[in-house]
mmCIF file of C-alpha atoms in Angstrom:
data_model
loop_
_atom_site.group_PDB
_atom_site.id
_atom_site.type_symbol
_atom_site.label_atom_id
_atom_site.label_comp_id
_atom_site.label_asym_id
_atom_site.label_seq_id
_atom_site.Cartn_x
_atom_site.Cartn_y
_atom_site.Cartn_z
ATOM 1 C CA UNK M 152 -35.199 -4.078 -9.507
ATOM 2 C CA UNK M 153 -34.065 -4.694 -13.095
ATOM 3 C CA UNK M 154 -33.343 -0.997 -13.549
ATOM 4 C CA UNK M 155 -31.226 -0.915 -10.373
ATOM 5 C CA UNK M 156 -29.278 -3.980 -11.520
ATOM 6 C CA UNK M 157 -28.695 -2.399 -14.917
ATOM 7 C CA UNK M 158 -27.412 0.794 -13.317
ATOM 8 C CA UNK M 159 -25.055 -1.186 -11.062
ATOM 9 C CA UNK M 160 -23.668 -3.128 -14.035
ATOM 10 C CA UNK M 161 -23.168 0.061 -16.019
ATOM 11 C CA UNK M 162 -21.332 1.579 -13.044
ATOM 12 C CA UNK M 163 -18.871 -1.333 -13.072
ATOM 13 C CA UNK M 164 -16.262 0.461 -15.176
ATOM 14 C CA UNK M 165 -12.684 -0.815 -15.736
ATOM 15 C CA UNK M 166 -11.307 1.037 -12.724
ATOM 16 C CA UNK M 167 -13.925 -0.345 -10.341
ATOM 17 C CA UNK M 168 -13.555 -3.789 -11.899
ATOM 18 C CA UNK M 169 -9.809 -3.676 -11.207
ATOM 19 C CA UNK M 170 -10.308 -2.786 -7.532
ATOM 20 C CA UNK M 171 -12.968 -5.497 -7.222
ATOM 21 C CA UNK M 172 -10.608 -8.049 -8.773
ATOM 22 C CA UNK M 173 -7.810 -7.054 -6.392
ATOM 23 C CA UNK M 174 -10.130 -7.372 -3.398
ATOM 24 C CA UNK M 175 -11.266 -10.814 -4.588
ATOM 25 C CA UNK M 176 -7.643 -11.900 -5.098
ATOM 26 C CA UNK M 177 -6.690 -10.836 -1.571
ATOM 27 C CA UNK M 178 -9.728 -12.612 -0.129
ATOM 28 C CA UNK M 179 -8.862 -15.761 -2.087
ATOM 29 C CA UNK M 180 -5.249 -15.597 -0.831
ATOM 30 C CA UNK M 181 -6.476 -15.209 2.748
ATOM 31 C CA UNK M 182 -8.758 -18.235 2.429
ATOM 32 C CA UNK M 183 -5.883 -20.294 1.007
ATOM 33 C CA UNK M 184 -3.663 -19.143 3.853
ATOM 34 C CA UNK M 185 -6.241 -20.409 6.360
ATOM 35 C CA UNK M 186 -6.617 -23.762 4.597
ATOM 36 C CA UNK M 187 -4.810 -26.831 6.011
ATOM 37 C CA UNK M 188 -1.240 -27.204 4.745
ATOM 38 C CA UNK M 189 -1.971 -30.663 3.347
ATOM 39 C CA UNK M 190 -4.344 -29.110 0.852
ATOM 40 C CA UNK M 191 -1.478 -27.034 -0.568
ATOM 41 C CA UNK M 192 1.257 -29.558 -1.376
ATOM 42 C CA UNK M 193 3.511 -27.135 -3.296
ATOM 43 C CA UNK M 194 2.987 -23.658 -1.873
ATOM 44 C CA UNK M 195 6.559 -22.301 -1.692
ATOM 45 C CA UNK M 196 5.867 -19.716 -4.405
ATOM 46 C CA UNK M 197 2.464 -18.871 -2.930
ATOM 47 C CA UNK M 198 3.947 -18.305 0.531
ATOM 48 C CA UNK M 199 6.752 -16.255 -0.984
ATOM 49 C CA UNK M 200 4.238 -13.948 -2.627
ATOM 50 C CA UNK M 201 2.416 -13.411 0.676
ATOM 51 C CA UNK M 202 5.347 -12.931 3.026
ATOM 52 C CA UNK M 203 7.754 -10.011 3.097
ATOM 53 C CA UNK M 204 10.498 -8.657 5.295
ATOM 54 C CA UNK M 205 11.512 -10.749 8.284
ATOM 55 C CA UNK M 206 8.699 -13.253 7.718
ATOM 56 C CA UNK M 207 10.579 -14.487 4.643
ATOM 57 C CA UNK M 208 13.548 -15.375 6.834
ATOM 58 C CA UNK M 209 11.583 -17.614 9.207
ATOM 59 C CA UNK M 210 11.233 -21.333 8.641
ATOM 60 C CA UNK M 211 13.161 -23.425 6.150
ATOM 61 C CA UNK M 212 15.561 -21.982 3.613
ATOM 62 C CA UNK M 213 13.753 -20.577 0.602
ATOM 63 C CA UNK M 214 14.416 -22.060 -2.855
ATOM 64 C CA UNK M 215 16.898 -20.194 -5.049
ATOM 65 C CA UNK M 216 14.191 -19.550 -7.660
ATOM 66 C CA UNK M 217 12.230 -17.609 -5.037
ATOM 67 C CA UNK M 218 15.231 -15.614 -3.832
ATOM 68 C CA UNK M 219 15.911 -14.530 -7.412
ATOM 69 C CA UNK M 220 12.809 -12.303 -7.291
ATOM 70 C CA UNK M 221 13.774 -10.497 -4.077
ATOM 71 C CA UNK M 222 14.230 -6.744 -3.899
ATOM 72 C CA UNK M 223 15.397 -4.906 -0.746
ATOM 73 C CA UNK M 224 12.648 -3.894 1.650
ATOM 74 C CA UNK M 225 14.166 -0.414 1.767
ATOM 75 C CA UNK M 226 12.669 0.061 -1.688
ATOM 76 C CA UNK M 227 9.470 0.913 0.200
ATOM 77 C CA UNK M 228 10.613 4.519 -0.143
ATOM 78 C CA UNK M 229 10.025 4.266 -3.904
ATOM 79 C CA UNK M 230 6.295 3.935 -3.259
ATOM 80 C CA UNK M 231 6.170 7.279 -1.532
ATOM 81 C CA UNK M 232 8.453 9.001 -4.034
ATOM 82 C CA UNK M 233 6.031 7.958 -6.762
ATOM 83 C CA UNK M 234 3.041 9.009 -4.652
ATOM 84 C CA UNK M 235 4.466 12.429 -3.765
ATOM 85 C CA UNK M 236 5.335 13.202 -7.385
ATOM 86 C CA UNK M 237 2.325 11.593 -9.120
ATOM 87 C CA UNK M 238 -0.447 12.433 -6.655
ATOM 88 C CA UNK M 239 1.091 15.857 -6.086
ATOM 89 C CA UNK M 240 0.822 16.462 -9.837
ATOM 90 C CA UNK M 241 -2.808 15.306 -9.859
ATOM 91 C CA UNK M 242 -3.515 17.585 -6.896
ATOM 92 C CA UNK M 243 -1.950 20.514 -8.738
ATOM 93 C CA UNK M 244 -3.977 19.853 -11.892
ATOM 94 C CA UNK M 245 -7.192 19.509 -9.898
ATOM 95 C CA UNK M 246 -6.417 22.749 -8.040
ATOM 96 C CA UNK M 247 -5.909 24.542 -11.353
ATOM 97 C CA UNK M 248 -9.241 23.191 -12.572
ATOM 98 C CA UNK M 249 -11.178 23.996 -9.397
ATOM 99 C CA UNK M 250 -9.863 27.466 -8.620
ATOM 100 C CA UNK M 251 -8.673 28.805 -11.981
ATOM 101 C CA UNK M 252 -11.048 27.025 -14.368
ATOM 102 C CA UNK M 253 -8.229 25.393 -16.330
ATOM 103 C CA UNK M 254 -9.206 22.182 -18.158
ATOM 104 C CA UNK M 255 -7.450 18.911 -17.452
ATOM 105 C CA UNK M 256 -4.660 18.103 -19.930
ATOM 106 C CA UNK M 257 -5.749 15.996 -22.880
ATOM 107 C CA UNK M 258 -3.638 13.034 -21.780
ATOM 108 C CA UNK M 259 -5.250 13.011 -18.332
ATOM 109 C CA UNK M 260 -8.788 13.333 -19.677
ATOM 110 C CA UNK M 261 -8.101 10.518 -22.144
ATOM 111 C CA UNK M 262 -6.612 8.350 -19.394
ATOM 112 C CA UNK M 263 -9.603 8.895 -17.109
ATOM 113 C CA UNK M 264 -12.003 8.022 -19.933
ATOM 114 C CA UNK M 265 -9.991 4.895 -20.749
ATOM 115 C CA UNK M 266 -10.201 3.791 -17.126
ATOM 116 C CA UNK M 267 -13.966 4.317 -17.241
ATOM 117 C CA UNK M 268 -14.241 7.489 -15.176
ATOM 118 C CA UNK M 269 -17.883 8.477 -14.942
ATOM 119 C CA UNK M 270 -18.752 11.212 -17.386
ATOM 120 C CA UNK M 271 -20.508 14.371 -16.346
ATOM 121 C CA UNK M 272 -23.970 13.269 -17.421
ATOM 122 C CA UNK M 273 -23.859 10.059 -15.371
ATOM 123 C CA UNK M 274 -22.389 11.804 -12.366
ATOM 124 C CA UNK M 275 -25.078 14.444 -12.558
ATOM 125 C CA UNK M 276 -27.704 11.697 -12.109
ATOM 126 C CA UNK M 277 -25.808 10.236 -9.155
ATOM 127 C CA UNK M 278 -25.309 13.618 -7.503
ATOM 128 C CA UNK M 279 -29.022 14.397 -7.784
ATOM 129 C CA UNK M 280 -29.880 11.039 -6.268
ATOM 130 C CA UNK M 281 -27.474 11.594 -3.372
ATOM 131 C CA UNK M 282 -28.355 15.299 -3.090
ATOM 132 C CA UNK M 283 -24.635 16.136 -3.371
ATOM 133 C CA UNK M 284 -23.879 18.990 -5.809
ATOM 134 C CA UNK M 285 -21.079 18.544 -8.322
ATOM 135 C CA UNK M 286 -19.022 21.227 -6.572
ATOM 136 C CA UNK M 287 -19.107 19.239 -3.329
ATOM 137 C CA UNK M 288 -17.963 16.091 -5.134
ATOM 138 C CA UNK M 289 -15.045 17.993 -6.647
ATOM 139 C CA UNK M 290 -14.117 19.560 -3.296
ATOM 140 C CA UNK M 291 -14.272 16.167 -1.587
ATOM 141 C CA UNK M 292 -11.887 14.725 -4.181
ATOM 142 C CA UNK M 293 -9.591 17.712 -3.656
ATOM 143 C CA UNK M 294 -9.462 17.136 0.108
ATOM 144 C CA UNK M 295 -8.814 13.406 -0.316
ATOM 145 C CA UNK M 296 -5.896 14.149 -2.653
ATOM 146 C CA UNK M 297 -4.525 16.690 -0.173
ATOM 147 C CA UNK M 298 -4.582 14.155 2.663
ATOM 148 C CA UNK M 299 -3.129 11.431 0.427
ATOM 149 C CA UNK M 300 -0.270 13.710 -0.601
ATOM 150 C CA UNK M 301 0.450 14.796 2.990
ATOM 151 C CA UNK M 302 0.386 11.158 4.130
ATOM 152 C CA UNK M 303 2.810 10.151 1.367
ATOM 153 C CA UNK M 304 5.115 13.064 2.202
ATOM 154 C CA UNK M 305 5.167 12.035 5.866
ATOM 155 C CA UNK M 306 5.887 8.386 5.016
ATOM 156 C CA UNK M 307 8.666 9.451 2.635
ATOM 157 C CA UNK M 308 10.246 11.527 5.417
ATOM 158 C CA UNK M 309 10.033 8.526 7.754
ATOM 159 C CA UNK M 310 11.648 6.232 5.183
ATOM 160 C CA UNK M 311 14.589 8.599 4.736
ATOM 161 C CA UNK M 312 15.118 9.878 8.285
ATOM 162 C CA UNK M 313 13.304 7.624 10.790
ATOM 163 C CA UNK M 314 13.033 4.008 9.613
ATOM 164 C CA UNK M 315 16.033 1.721 9.909
ATOM 165 C CA UNK M 316 15.693 -0.973 7.274
ATOM 166 C CA UNK M 317 17.341 -4.352 7.734
ATOM 167 C CA UNK M 318 18.542 -6.629 4.956
ATOM 168 C CA UNK M 319 15.010 -8.047 4.640
ATOM 169 C CA UNK M 320 13.458 -8.435 1.211
ATOM 170 C CA UNK M 321 10.131 -8.195 -0.562
ATOM 171 C CA UNK M 322 8.970 -9.981 -3.697
ATOM 172 C CA UNK M 323 9.241 -8.064 -6.950
ATOM 173 C CA UNK M 324 5.495 -8.630 -7.482
ATOM 174 C CA UNK M 325 4.789 -6.913 -4.139
ATOM 175 C CA UNK M 326 7.095 -4.092 -5.184
ATOM 176 C CA UNK M 327 5.318 -3.596 -8.504
ATOM 177 C CA UNK M 328 1.926 -3.754 -6.798
ATOM 178 C CA UNK M 329 2.960 -0.981 -4.405
ATOM 179 C CA UNK M 330 4.012 1.258 -7.288
ATOM 180 C CA UNK M 331 0.807 0.642 -9.237
ATOM 181 C CA UNK M 332 -1.315 1.046 -6.097
ATOM 182 C CA UNK M 333 -0.265 4.632 -5.421
ATOM 183 C CA UNK M 334 -0.770 5.563 -9.055
ATOM 184 C CA UNK M 335 -4.250 4.029 -9.156
ATOM 185 C CA UNK M 336 -5.363 5.578 -5.852
ATOM 186 C CA UNK M 337 -4.876 9.100 -7.177
ATOM 187 C CA UNK M 338 -6.606 8.276 -10.462
ATOM 188 C CA UNK M 339 -9.491 6.665 -8.590
ATOM 189 C CA UNK M 340 -10.008 9.806 -6.518
ATOM 190 C CA UNK M 341 -9.767 12.053 -9.569
ATOM 191 C CA UNK M 342 -12.226 9.876 -11.504
ATOM 192 C CA UNK M 343 -14.928 10.883 -9.002
ATOM 193 C CA UNK M 344 -14.729 14.518 -10.082
ATOM 194 C CA UNK M 345 -17.742 15.359 -12.314
ATOM 195 C CA UNK M 346 -16.261 16.576 -15.571
ATOM 196 C CA UNK M 347 -17.803 18.051 -18.675
ATOM 197 C CA UNK M 348 -16.849 15.578 -21.384
ATOM 198 C CA UNK M 349 -16.676 18.329 -24.000
ATOM 199 C CA UNK M 350 -13.980 20.523 -22.510
ATOM 200 C CA UNK M 351 -12.491 18.475 -19.664
ATOM 201 C CA UNK M 352 -13.559 20.975 -16.988
ATOM 202 C CA UNK M 353 -15.524 20.298 -13.875
ATOM 203 C CA UNK M 354 -19.017 21.836 -13.933
ATOM 204 C CA UNK M 355 -19.393 24.902 -11.733
ATOM 205 C CA UNK M 356 -23.184 24.516 -11.512
#
């Protein structure tokens, strides 16, 4: 039991810790949202962080300090521009590594290590335990990035040619979260690829 707990703690790298913290924050916000209003005497800023679009326009007039942090809801398209470019680049680099044997660029390898991406030795232990070869892990990550990129491309097309955005607004914090989210998703997928720490390549055996 102690060994299992130690392994779980060691697997809690910065990237996983960040996702866990975000999940806890959203759960905490949901619980506050369900709490009686009398328990939240001054929640204008809290409500403003939760609501977006037309939901911001309902109810009483929002304070000027809250409206100062509004950005147009049509900026949603920026999320998918970032995702198409960033995750498309990660997909290209992973394709080069998988099919041509090219190593990841130094900046990407360093970034993945900084975020706590599991090194090859640790992933080798996990893959043996799950009976999933390293090649299958790499191929799974490749397919996830393909689907993520196609999804982002479709949503970008919809933002430009299908969606009709009103004058609704979103909070600048929500906007920044959306940008960071699509960057982190691609890095999270790529961090699952077993990589030889010496040369930045994925192991072919």
